[in-house]
N, C-alpha and C. Protein backbone atom coordinates (compact mmCIF):
# COMPACT_ATOMS: atom_id res chain seq x y z
N MET A 1 0.69 -1.14 0.11
CA MET A 1 0.07 0.25 0.02
C MET A 1 0.78 1.15 -0.04
N ASP A 2 1.88 1.33 0.90
CA ASP A 2 2.77 2.40 0.89
C ASP A 2 3.49 2.61 -0.36
N ALA A 3 3.95 1.54 -1.07
CA ALA A 3 4.70 1.43 -2.19
C ALA A 3 3.82 2.11 -3.34
N ASN A 4 2.52 1.98 -3.47
CA ASN A 4 1.85 2.44 -4.39
C ASN A 4 1.27 3.98 -4.26
N GLN A 5 1.47 4.55 -3.02
CA GLN A 5 1.42 5.81 -2.73
C GLN A 5 2.78 6.65 -2.70
N GLY A 6 3.72 5.84 -2.83
CA GLY A 6 5.14 6.64 -3.13
C GLY A 6 5.67 7.02 -1.77
N VAL A 7 5.07 6.43 -0.40
CA VAL A 7 5.81 6.69 0.81
C VAL A 7 6.83 5.89 1.14
N ARG A 8 6.97 4.68 0.61
CA ARG A 8 7.88 3.57 0.85
C ARG A 8 8.35 2.92 -0.65
N ASP A 9 9.61 2.40 -0.78
CA ASP A 9 9.94 1.77 -1.66
C ASP A 9 9.91 0.31 -1.45
N LEU A 10 9.41 -0.54 -2.55
CA LEU A 10 9.43 -2.07 -2.02
C LEU A 10 10.06 -2.65 -3.35
N PHE A 11 11.15 -3.48 -2.80
CA PHE A 11 12.16 -4.23 -3.73
C PHE A 11 12.08 -5.76 -3.62
N PHE A 12 11.68 -6.31 -4.53
CA PHE A 12 11.85 -7.83 -4.40
C PHE A 12 13.23 -8.16 -5.12
N LEU A 13 13.95 -9.03 -4.06
CA LEU A 13 15.06 -9.13 -4.64
C LEU A 13 15.53 -10.60 -4.69
N ASP A 14 16.19 -11.06 -5.84
CA ASP A 14 16.66 -12.55 -5.99
C ASP A 14 17.84 -12.63 -7.08
N GLU A 15 18.32 -13.76 -7.20
CA GLU A 15 19.32 -13.94 -8.23
C GLU A 15 19.00 -14.91 -9.02
N SER A 16 19.53 -15.10 -10.39
CA SER A 16 19.43 -16.03 -11.17
C SER A 16 20.36 -16.30 -12.14
N GLY A 17 20.39 -17.22 -12.68
CA GLY A 17 21.63 -17.74 -13.70
C GLY A 17 20.91 -18.13 -14.97
N PHE A 18 21.32 -17.72 -16.04
CA PHE A 18 21.06 -18.27 -17.52
C PHE A 18 22.27 -18.66 -18.24
N ALA A 19 21.83 -19.78 -19.04
CA ALA A 19 22.84 -20.37 -19.61
C ALA A 19 22.20 -20.57 -21.09
N PRO A 20 22.90 -20.25 -22.10
CA PRO A 20 22.24 -20.48 -23.39
C PRO A 20 22.52 -21.79 -24.04
N THR A 21 23.05 -22.89 -23.21
CA THR A 21 23.17 -24.06 -23.75
C THR A 21 22.33 -25.13 -22.61
N MET A 22 21.54 -26.04 -23.44
CA MET A 22 20.76 -26.70 -22.75
C MET A 22 21.37 -27.95 -22.75
N PRO A 23 21.36 -28.89 -21.59
CA PRO A 23 21.66 -30.16 -21.27
C PRO A 23 21.47 -31.02 -22.22
N THR A 24 22.27 -31.84 -22.71
CA THR A 24 21.62 -33.06 -23.60
C THR A 24 21.54 -34.15 -22.61
N GLY A 25 20.52 -34.51 -22.11
CA GLY A 25 20.30 -35.72 -21.41
C GLY A 25 20.06 -37.08 -21.96
N TYR A 26 19.39 -37.03 -23.12
CA TYR A 26 19.15 -38.08 -23.89
C TYR A 26 18.98 -37.85 -25.46
N THR A 27 18.91 -38.74 -26.36
CA THR A 27 18.60 -38.47 -27.81
C THR A 27 17.78 -39.75 -28.13
N TRP A 28 17.83 -39.83 -29.46
CA TRP A 28 17.41 -41.17 -30.11
C TRP A 28 18.02 -41.11 -31.40
N SER A 29 17.90 -42.17 -31.95
CA SER A 29 18.43 -42.53 -33.23
C SER A 29 17.73 -43.66 -34.09
N ARG A 30 17.95 -44.04 -35.10
CA ARG A 30 17.12 -45.25 -35.92
C ARG A 30 17.87 -46.51 -35.48
N ALA A 31 17.15 -47.36 -35.46
CA ALA A 31 17.70 -48.65 -35.07
C ALA A 31 18.85 -49.04 -35.67
N GLY A 32 19.88 -49.49 -35.15
CA GLY A 32 21.20 -49.90 -35.86
C GLY A 32 22.07 -48.69 -36.09
N GLN A 33 21.76 -47.57 -35.78
CA GLN A 33 22.56 -46.41 -36.06
C GLN A 33 23.11 -45.68 -34.79
N ARG A 34 24.11 -45.34 -34.70
CA ARG A 34 24.68 -44.68 -33.70
C ARG A 34 24.21 -43.45 -33.50
N ALA A 35 23.74 -42.75 -32.45
CA ALA A 35 23.38 -41.27 -32.16
C ALA A 35 24.61 -40.55 -31.88
N VAL A 36 24.64 -39.61 -32.85
CA VAL A 36 25.76 -38.58 -32.64
C VAL A 36 25.15 -37.09 -32.11
N VAL A 37 25.45 -36.84 -31.26
CA VAL A 37 25.01 -35.47 -30.61
C VAL A 37 26.41 -34.47 -30.57
N PRO A 38 26.15 -33.32 -31.27
CA PRO A 38 27.03 -32.30 -31.17
C PRO A 38 27.39 -31.94 -29.86
N ARG A 39 28.52 -31.63 -29.23
CA ARG A 39 29.04 -31.41 -27.85
C ARG A 39 29.30 -29.66 -27.96
N GLU A 40 28.85 -29.13 -26.96
CA GLU A 40 28.71 -27.64 -26.80
C GLU A 40 29.78 -27.44 -25.68
N ASP A 41 30.71 -26.43 -25.74
CA ASP A 41 31.35 -26.24 -24.60
C ASP A 41 30.44 -24.96 -23.46
N LYS A 42 30.51 -25.61 -22.41
CA LYS A 42 29.80 -24.69 -21.56
C LYS A 42 30.30 -23.87 -20.73
N ARG A 43 31.77 -23.92 -20.83
CA ARG A 43 32.64 -23.13 -19.81
C ARG A 43 32.46 -21.64 -20.22
N GLY A 44 32.10 -20.76 -19.35
CA GLY A 44 32.24 -19.37 -19.26
C GLY A 44 30.85 -18.71 -20.15
N ARG A 45 30.05 -19.86 -20.44
CA ARG A 45 28.55 -19.27 -20.94
C ARG A 45 27.46 -19.02 -20.27
N ARG A 46 27.62 -19.35 -18.88
CA ARG A 46 26.61 -18.75 -17.67
C ARG A 46 26.82 -17.53 -17.41
N VAL A 47 25.45 -16.88 -17.18
CA VAL A 47 25.58 -15.39 -16.60
C VAL A 47 24.74 -15.48 -15.37
N ASN A 48 25.29 -14.96 -14.14
CA ASN A 48 24.68 -14.67 -13.11
C ASN A 48 24.14 -13.51 -12.78
N VAL A 49 22.88 -13.26 -12.57
CA VAL A 49 22.50 -11.90 -12.23
C VAL A 49 21.82 -11.73 -10.87
N LEU A 50 22.33 -10.68 -10.36
CA LEU A 50 21.51 -10.20 -9.11
C LEU A 50 20.64 -9.04 -9.34
N GLY A 51 19.46 -9.14 -8.98
CA GLY A 51 18.44 -8.05 -9.24
C GLY A 51 17.62 -7.64 -8.33
N ALA A 52 16.92 -6.49 -8.17
CA ALA A 52 15.84 -6.08 -7.46
C ALA A 52 15.00 -5.33 -8.16
N LEU A 53 13.59 -5.77 -8.04
CA LEU A 53 12.47 -5.26 -8.81
C LEU A 53 11.58 -4.33 -7.89
N ALA A 54 11.71 -3.10 -7.82
CA ALA A 54 10.70 -1.97 -7.32
C ALA A 54 9.53 -2.04 -8.06
N VAL A 55 8.34 -2.34 -7.07
CA VAL A 55 7.18 -2.09 -7.53
C VAL A 55 6.39 -1.03 -6.79
N GLY A 56 5.39 -0.57 -7.23
CA GLY A 56 4.38 0.53 -6.71
C GLY A 56 4.61 1.81 -7.86
N LEU A 57 4.76 2.94 -7.16
CA LEU A 57 4.64 4.29 -7.76
C LEU A 57 5.86 4.55 -8.36
N HIS A 58 7.25 4.06 -7.79
CA HIS A 58 8.55 4.07 -8.40
C HIS A 58 8.99 2.87 -8.75
N ALA A 59 8.30 2.24 -9.68
CA ALA A 59 8.83 0.81 -10.44
C ALA A 59 10.07 1.02 -11.32
N ASP A 60 10.91 -0.12 -11.14
CA ASP A 60 12.34 0.06 -11.42
C ASP A 60 13.01 -1.51 -11.48
N LEU A 61 13.72 -1.75 -12.15
CA LEU A 61 14.55 -3.06 -12.07
C LEU A 61 16.04 -2.44 -11.99
N VAL A 62 16.51 -2.76 -10.95
CA VAL A 62 18.07 -2.69 -10.90
C VAL A 62 18.62 -3.96 -10.80
N TRP A 63 19.75 -4.30 -11.46
CA TRP A 63 20.57 -5.54 -11.49
C TRP A 63 21.95 -5.25 -11.97
N GLU A 64 22.64 -6.44 -11.88
CA GLU A 64 24.18 -6.35 -11.88
C GLU A 64 24.43 -8.01 -12.25
N ARG A 65 25.27 -7.99 -13.37
CA ARG A 65 25.78 -9.28 -13.91
C ARG A 65 26.95 -9.40 -13.10
N THR A 66 27.10 -10.79 -12.60
CA THR A 66 28.32 -11.18 -11.81
C THR A 66 29.11 -12.30 -12.32
N CYS A 67 30.18 -12.56 -11.82
CA CYS A 67 31.34 -13.40 -12.34
C CYS A 67 31.15 -14.67 -11.30
N GLY A 68 30.95 -15.59 -11.39
CA GLY A 68 30.75 -16.61 -10.45
C GLY A 68 29.67 -16.79 -9.51
N LYS A 69 29.91 -17.23 -8.12
CA LYS A 69 28.89 -17.48 -7.32
C LYS A 69 28.40 -16.23 -6.82
N ILE A 70 27.16 -16.12 -6.24
CA ILE A 70 26.69 -14.80 -5.51
C ILE A 70 26.66 -15.31 -4.17
N ASP A 71 27.48 -14.53 -3.34
CA ASP A 71 27.49 -14.57 -1.80
C ASP A 71 27.16 -13.54 -1.21
N ALA A 72 27.33 -13.66 0.19
CA ALA A 72 26.46 -12.79 1.22
C ALA A 72 27.20 -11.29 1.16
N VAL A 73 28.28 -11.39 0.96
CA VAL A 73 29.19 -10.24 0.70
C VAL A 73 28.92 -9.22 -0.54
N MET A 74 28.80 -10.02 -1.52
CA MET A 74 28.30 -9.31 -2.95
C MET A 74 26.73 -9.02 -2.80
N LEU A 75 26.16 -9.60 -2.08
CA LEU A 75 24.82 -9.40 -1.63
C LEU A 75 24.48 -7.90 -0.93
N LEU A 76 25.20 -7.93 0.14
CA LEU A 76 25.46 -6.63 1.03
C LEU A 76 25.78 -5.46 0.27
N GLU A 77 26.93 -5.71 -0.73
CA GLU A 77 27.11 -4.58 -1.46
C GLU A 77 26.18 -4.31 -2.43
N PHE A 78 25.69 -5.04 -3.15
CA PHE A 78 24.50 -4.87 -3.97
C PHE A 78 23.34 -4.02 -3.31
N VAL A 79 22.80 -4.29 -2.23
CA VAL A 79 21.82 -3.53 -1.34
C VAL A 79 22.36 -2.40 -1.11
N CYS A 80 23.57 -2.15 -0.58
CA CYS A 80 23.83 -0.88 -0.18
C CYS A 80 24.09 0.13 -1.31
N THR A 81 24.81 -0.53 -2.40
CA THR A 81 25.01 0.57 -3.32
C THR A 81 23.77 0.49 -4.47
N ARG A 82 23.14 -0.38 -4.73
CA ARG A 82 22.23 -0.37 -5.85
C ARG A 82 20.94 0.04 -5.45
N VAL A 83 20.28 -0.58 -4.38
CA VAL A 83 19.24 -0.36 -3.49
C VAL A 83 19.10 0.84 -2.70
N ALA A 84 19.99 0.92 -1.74
CA ALA A 84 19.89 1.93 -0.66
C ALA A 84 20.75 3.29 -1.34
N ARG A 85 21.65 2.90 -2.48
CA ARG A 85 22.32 4.00 -2.90
C ARG A 85 23.12 4.87 -1.87
N LEU A 86 23.71 4.01 -1.11
CA LEU A 86 24.60 4.43 0.06
C LEU A 86 26.05 4.83 -0.65
N PRO A 87 26.44 6.19 -0.36
CA PRO A 87 27.67 6.49 -1.05
C PRO A 87 28.97 5.44 -0.13
N GLY A 88 29.55 4.97 -0.82
CA GLY A 88 30.61 4.11 -0.25
C GLY A 88 30.42 2.74 -0.16
N GLY A 89 29.07 2.57 -0.60
CA GLY A 89 28.60 0.88 -0.54
C GLY A 89 28.74 0.32 1.26
N ALA A 90 29.03 -0.91 1.10
CA ALA A 90 28.94 -1.62 2.23
C ALA A 90 29.84 -1.28 3.21
N ALA A 91 30.97 -0.50 2.72
CA ALA A 91 32.15 -0.18 3.74
C ALA A 91 31.69 0.96 4.45
N ALA A 92 30.55 1.65 4.10
CA ALA A 92 30.33 2.86 4.85
C ALA A 92 29.11 2.50 5.55
N LEU A 93 28.88 1.36 5.67
CA LEU A 93 27.67 0.96 6.52
C LEU A 93 27.91 1.13 8.25
N ASP A 94 28.88 0.99 8.52
CA ASP A 94 29.44 1.29 9.78
C ASP A 94 29.25 2.80 10.14
N LYS A 95 29.65 3.55 9.35
CA LYS A 95 29.56 5.14 9.80
C LYS A 95 29.09 5.70 8.30
N PRO A 96 27.76 5.73 8.16
CA PRO A 96 27.16 6.27 7.05
C PRO A 96 27.66 7.76 7.00
N PRO A 97 27.51 8.46 5.77
CA PRO A 97 27.78 9.81 5.63
C PRO A 97 26.60 10.75 6.72
N VAL A 98 27.23 11.60 7.25
CA VAL A 98 26.24 12.30 8.03
C VAL A 98 24.99 12.72 7.32
N ALA A 99 25.28 13.21 6.15
CA ALA A 99 24.18 13.82 5.18
C ALA A 99 23.29 12.89 4.57
N PHE A 100 23.59 11.63 4.65
CA PHE A 100 23.05 10.65 4.02
C PHE A 100 21.34 10.25 4.51
N THR A 101 20.64 10.52 3.85
CA THR A 101 19.05 9.83 4.13
C THR A 101 18.46 9.49 2.93
N ARG A 102 17.82 8.29 3.07
CA ARG A 102 16.93 8.00 1.81
C ARG A 102 15.80 8.87 1.55
N VAL A 103 15.40 9.04 0.32
CA VAL A 103 14.41 9.90 0.17
C VAL A 103 12.88 9.44 0.96
N ARG A 104 13.02 8.02 0.55
CA ARG A 104 11.94 7.22 1.13
C ARG A 104 12.57 5.88 1.62
N PRO A 105 11.98 5.51 2.96
CA PRO A 105 12.39 4.18 3.35
C PRO A 105 12.21 3.04 2.62
N CYS A 106 12.73 2.15 2.53
CA CYS A 106 12.45 0.91 1.65
C CYS A 106 12.57 -0.40 2.46
N THR A 107 11.71 -1.31 1.83
CA THR A 107 11.51 -2.64 2.33
C THR A 107 11.95 -3.81 1.06
N VAL A 108 13.04 -4.67 1.54
CA VAL A 108 13.66 -5.50 0.58
C VAL A 108 13.09 -6.87 0.84
N VAL A 109 12.49 -7.34 -0.13
CA VAL A 109 11.70 -8.88 0.25
C VAL A 109 12.55 -9.66 -0.31
N LEU A 110 13.02 -10.78 0.57
CA LEU A 110 14.08 -11.78 0.05
C LEU A 110 13.54 -13.07 0.45
N ASP A 111 13.96 -14.32 -0.35
CA ASP A 111 13.76 -15.66 0.00
C ASP A 111 14.70 -15.84 1.02
N ASN A 112 14.75 -17.50 1.31
CA ASN A 112 15.63 -17.72 2.27
C ASN A 112 16.88 -18.58 1.67
N ALA A 113 17.51 -18.11 0.56
CA ALA A 113 18.62 -18.63 -0.03
C ALA A 113 19.93 -18.43 1.12
N SER A 114 20.94 -19.00 0.67
CA SER A 114 21.97 -19.28 1.81
C SER A 114 22.77 -17.88 1.98
N ALA A 115 22.60 -17.10 0.89
CA ALA A 115 23.53 -15.97 0.91
C ALA A 115 22.72 -14.87 1.78
N HIS A 116 21.19 -14.94 1.52
CA HIS A 116 20.15 -13.96 2.26
C HIS A 116 20.10 -14.30 3.72
N VAL A 117 20.48 -15.34 4.09
CA VAL A 117 20.47 -15.53 5.36
C VAL A 117 21.81 -15.79 6.25
N ALA A 118 22.94 -15.61 5.56
CA ALA A 118 24.00 -15.64 6.07
C ALA A 118 24.35 -14.82 6.99
N ARG A 119 25.10 -14.75 8.00
CA ARG A 119 25.35 -13.87 9.15
C ARG A 119 26.10 -12.55 8.51
N VAL A 120 26.91 -12.73 7.48
CA VAL A 120 27.50 -11.57 6.88
C VAL A 120 26.50 -10.50 6.32
N PHE A 121 25.38 -11.13 5.94
CA PHE A 121 24.30 -10.15 5.35
C PHE A 121 23.23 -9.93 6.63
N LYS A 122 22.63 -10.91 6.95
CA LYS A 122 21.53 -10.76 8.05
C LYS A 122 21.95 -10.26 9.18
N GLY A 123 23.02 -10.43 9.55
CA GLY A 123 23.64 -9.71 10.77
C GLY A 123 23.77 -8.12 10.62
N ARG A 124 23.86 -7.54 9.69
CA ARG A 124 23.74 -6.13 9.54
C ARG A 124 22.50 -5.64 9.33
N ARG A 125 21.44 -6.24 10.08
CA ARG A 125 20.19 -5.54 9.78
C ARG A 125 19.87 -4.28 10.35
N GLU A 126 20.67 -4.15 11.91
CA GLU A 126 20.33 -2.88 12.29
C GLU A 126 21.23 -1.79 11.62
N GLU A 127 22.28 -2.23 10.93
CA GLU A 127 22.89 -0.97 10.13
C GLU A 127 22.08 -0.55 9.09
N LEU A 128 21.54 -1.76 8.46
CA LEU A 128 20.69 -1.36 7.20
C LEU A 128 19.34 -0.50 7.55
N ALA A 129 18.87 -0.80 8.66
CA ALA A 129 17.63 -0.09 9.29
C ALA A 129 17.91 1.29 9.67
N ALA A 130 19.25 1.28 10.11
CA ALA A 130 19.57 2.86 10.34
C ALA A 130 19.71 3.79 9.07
N ILE A 131 20.04 3.21 7.97
CA ILE A 131 19.87 3.97 6.58
C ILE A 131 18.57 3.92 5.90
N GLY A 132 17.53 3.33 6.58
CA GLY A 132 16.25 3.25 6.06
C GLY A 132 16.14 1.88 5.25
N VAL A 133 16.82 0.62 5.44
CA VAL A 133 16.32 -0.42 4.71
C VAL A 133 15.79 -1.56 5.66
N GLU A 134 14.65 -2.02 5.42
CA GLU A 134 14.30 -3.16 6.14
C GLU A 134 14.43 -4.41 5.45
N LEU A 135 14.71 -5.59 5.98
CA LEU A 135 14.83 -6.91 5.27
C LEU A 135 13.45 -7.52 5.64
N PHE A 136 12.71 -8.05 4.70
CA PHE A 136 11.71 -8.88 5.02
C PHE A 136 11.72 -10.17 4.45
N TYR A 137 11.53 -11.28 5.10
CA TYR A 137 11.96 -12.76 4.76
C TYR A 137 10.59 -13.50 4.17
N LEU A 138 10.35 -13.83 2.90
CA LEU A 138 9.47 -14.93 2.52
C LEU A 138 9.36 -16.16 3.41
N PRO A 139 8.28 -16.79 3.45
CA PRO A 139 8.38 -18.19 3.95
C PRO A 139 8.88 -19.00 3.17
N PRO A 140 9.41 -20.17 3.70
CA PRO A 140 10.39 -21.20 2.87
C PRO A 140 9.33 -21.78 1.72
N ARG A 141 10.20 -21.92 0.69
CA ARG A 141 9.33 -22.50 -0.52
C ARG A 141 8.24 -21.94 -1.21
N SER A 142 8.29 -20.39 -1.18
CA SER A 142 7.21 -19.89 -1.86
C SER A 142 7.61 -18.63 -2.86
N PRO A 143 8.37 -19.03 -3.83
CA PRO A 143 8.64 -18.34 -5.09
C PRO A 143 7.74 -17.62 -5.48
N GLU A 144 6.51 -18.11 -5.65
CA GLU A 144 5.42 -17.17 -6.18
C GLU A 144 5.07 -16.05 -5.49
N LEU A 145 5.54 -15.83 -4.32
CA LEU A 145 5.30 -14.53 -3.64
C LEU A 145 6.41 -13.34 -3.95
N ASN A 146 7.72 -13.81 -4.70
CA ASN A 146 8.53 -12.94 -5.04
C ASN A 146 8.17 -12.48 -6.55
N ASP A 147 8.03 -11.31 -6.52
CA ASP A 147 7.69 -10.77 -7.98
C ASP A 147 8.83 -10.79 -8.83
N ILE A 148 9.84 -10.85 -8.40
CA ILE A 148 11.25 -10.63 -9.67
C ILE A 148 11.17 -12.13 -10.22
N GLU A 149 10.52 -13.21 -9.64
CA GLU A 149 10.68 -14.48 -10.14
C GLU A 149 10.01 -14.34 -11.56
N ARG A 150 8.99 -13.55 -11.60
CA ARG A 150 8.41 -13.47 -12.98
C ARG A 150 9.42 -13.07 -13.77
N VAL A 151 10.09 -12.10 -13.66
CA VAL A 151 11.10 -11.31 -14.34
C VAL A 151 12.12 -12.35 -15.02
N TRP A 152 12.46 -13.25 -14.19
CA TRP A 152 13.57 -14.17 -14.19
C TRP A 152 12.99 -15.35 -15.33
N ARG A 153 11.66 -15.76 -15.04
CA ARG A 153 11.10 -16.76 -15.92
C ARG A 153 10.86 -16.18 -17.49
N TRP A 154 10.44 -14.80 -17.30
CA TRP A 154 10.19 -14.09 -18.80
C TRP A 154 11.68 -13.97 -19.52
N ARG A 155 12.76 -13.69 -18.84
CA ARG A 155 13.99 -13.45 -19.32
C ARG A 155 14.39 -14.66 -19.84
N SER A 156 14.29 -15.81 -18.95
CA SER A 156 15.05 -17.17 -19.27
C SER A 156 14.20 -17.74 -20.72
N THR A 157 12.78 -17.62 -20.91
CA THR A 157 12.25 -18.01 -21.98
C THR A 157 12.73 -17.54 -23.03
N ARG A 158 13.33 -16.38 -23.12
CA ARG A 158 13.96 -15.58 -24.05
C ARG A 158 15.48 -15.89 -24.47
N THR A 159 16.14 -16.45 -23.46
CA THR A 159 17.64 -16.70 -23.51
C THR A 159 17.88 -18.02 -23.79
N THR A 160 17.12 -19.08 -23.61
CA THR A 160 17.55 -20.43 -23.49
C THR A 160 16.87 -20.79 -24.95
N PRO A 161 17.76 -21.45 -25.67
CA PRO A 161 17.41 -22.30 -26.96
C PRO A 161 16.55 -23.41 -26.66
N SER A 162 15.64 -23.59 -27.67
CA SER A 162 14.77 -24.67 -27.59
C SER A 162 15.30 -26.20 -27.96
N ALA A 163 16.48 -26.12 -28.37
CA ALA A 163 17.37 -27.28 -28.32
C ALA A 163 18.82 -27.10 -28.57
N SER A 164 19.61 -27.90 -28.14
CA SER A 164 21.15 -27.43 -27.78
C SER A 164 21.92 -27.30 -28.97
N THR A 165 21.52 -27.63 -30.02
CA THR A 165 22.22 -27.41 -31.37
C THR A 165 21.68 -26.02 -31.89
N ARG A 166 20.72 -25.32 -31.60
CA ARG A 166 20.37 -23.97 -32.09
C ARG A 166 20.86 -22.92 -30.98
N PRO A 167 21.75 -21.97 -31.77
CA PRO A 167 22.21 -20.99 -30.56
C PRO A 167 20.95 -19.96 -30.67
N PRO A 168 21.17 -19.31 -29.30
CA PRO A 168 20.04 -18.21 -29.20
C PRO A 168 20.22 -17.11 -29.96
N LYS A 169 19.08 -16.57 -30.59
CA LYS A 169 18.93 -15.32 -31.34
C LYS A 169 19.88 -14.25 -30.91
N ARG A 170 19.79 -14.01 -29.18
CA ARG A 170 20.36 -12.94 -28.83
C ARG A 170 21.38 -13.36 -27.78
N SER A 171 22.42 -12.92 -27.43
CA SER A 171 23.20 -13.40 -26.40
C SER A 171 22.48 -13.07 -25.02
N VAL A 172 23.01 -13.79 -23.99
CA VAL A 172 22.32 -13.85 -22.52
C VAL A 172 22.54 -12.32 -21.99
N ALA A 173 23.63 -11.97 -22.21
CA ALA A 173 23.76 -10.67 -21.59
C ALA A 173 22.96 -9.48 -22.37
N GLN A 174 22.79 -9.62 -23.82
CA GLN A 174 21.90 -8.64 -24.52
C GLN A 174 20.32 -8.71 -23.82
N SER A 175 20.05 -9.80 -23.66
CA SER A 175 18.51 -10.10 -23.26
C SER A 175 18.25 -9.63 -21.76
N ILE A 176 19.20 -9.58 -20.90
CA ILE A 176 18.98 -9.18 -19.64
C ILE A 176 18.76 -7.72 -19.69
N ARG A 177 19.34 -6.99 -20.51
CA ARG A 177 19.19 -5.45 -20.36
C ARG A 177 17.69 -5.29 -20.53
N PRO A 178 17.42 -4.19 -19.41
CA PRO A 178 15.66 -3.98 -19.55
C PRO A 178 15.12 -3.06 -20.80
């Protein structure tokens, strides 16, 4: 309700991975003929994305491509720099600039992924609250409550080829751009 009135920002945060290569688990061939499946090199083709979908009056999608695994340190930095827009990022969380105040307080909705509940991230709740960022955790196994999941699903249907032998029309990185 507050997000629709512009009183509070509401962000749905999650990460996703996109790979333009479909796994080849099985195939078929004519009786007596050996099946030949072209092998694709899968290294370096996966793109991991950390994103936050703002809903309500000030709707927006902020995201960041990452290399490798998304951990709690990376998540904290993302929330501080991209969501809270704290100058200096997570390093400034202990002593935020005196003049820093968010225009509107915000609530970040998260699932219970390991990076989201790690002590490095969840242990900074008080410091985040001091700069106007509140964390709200969804019940376990309820991705349907996280609005950004719809964005990831929509993007994955446009980046994943229908068969491993057909390359996607656009690269994964190009399709993630809003």
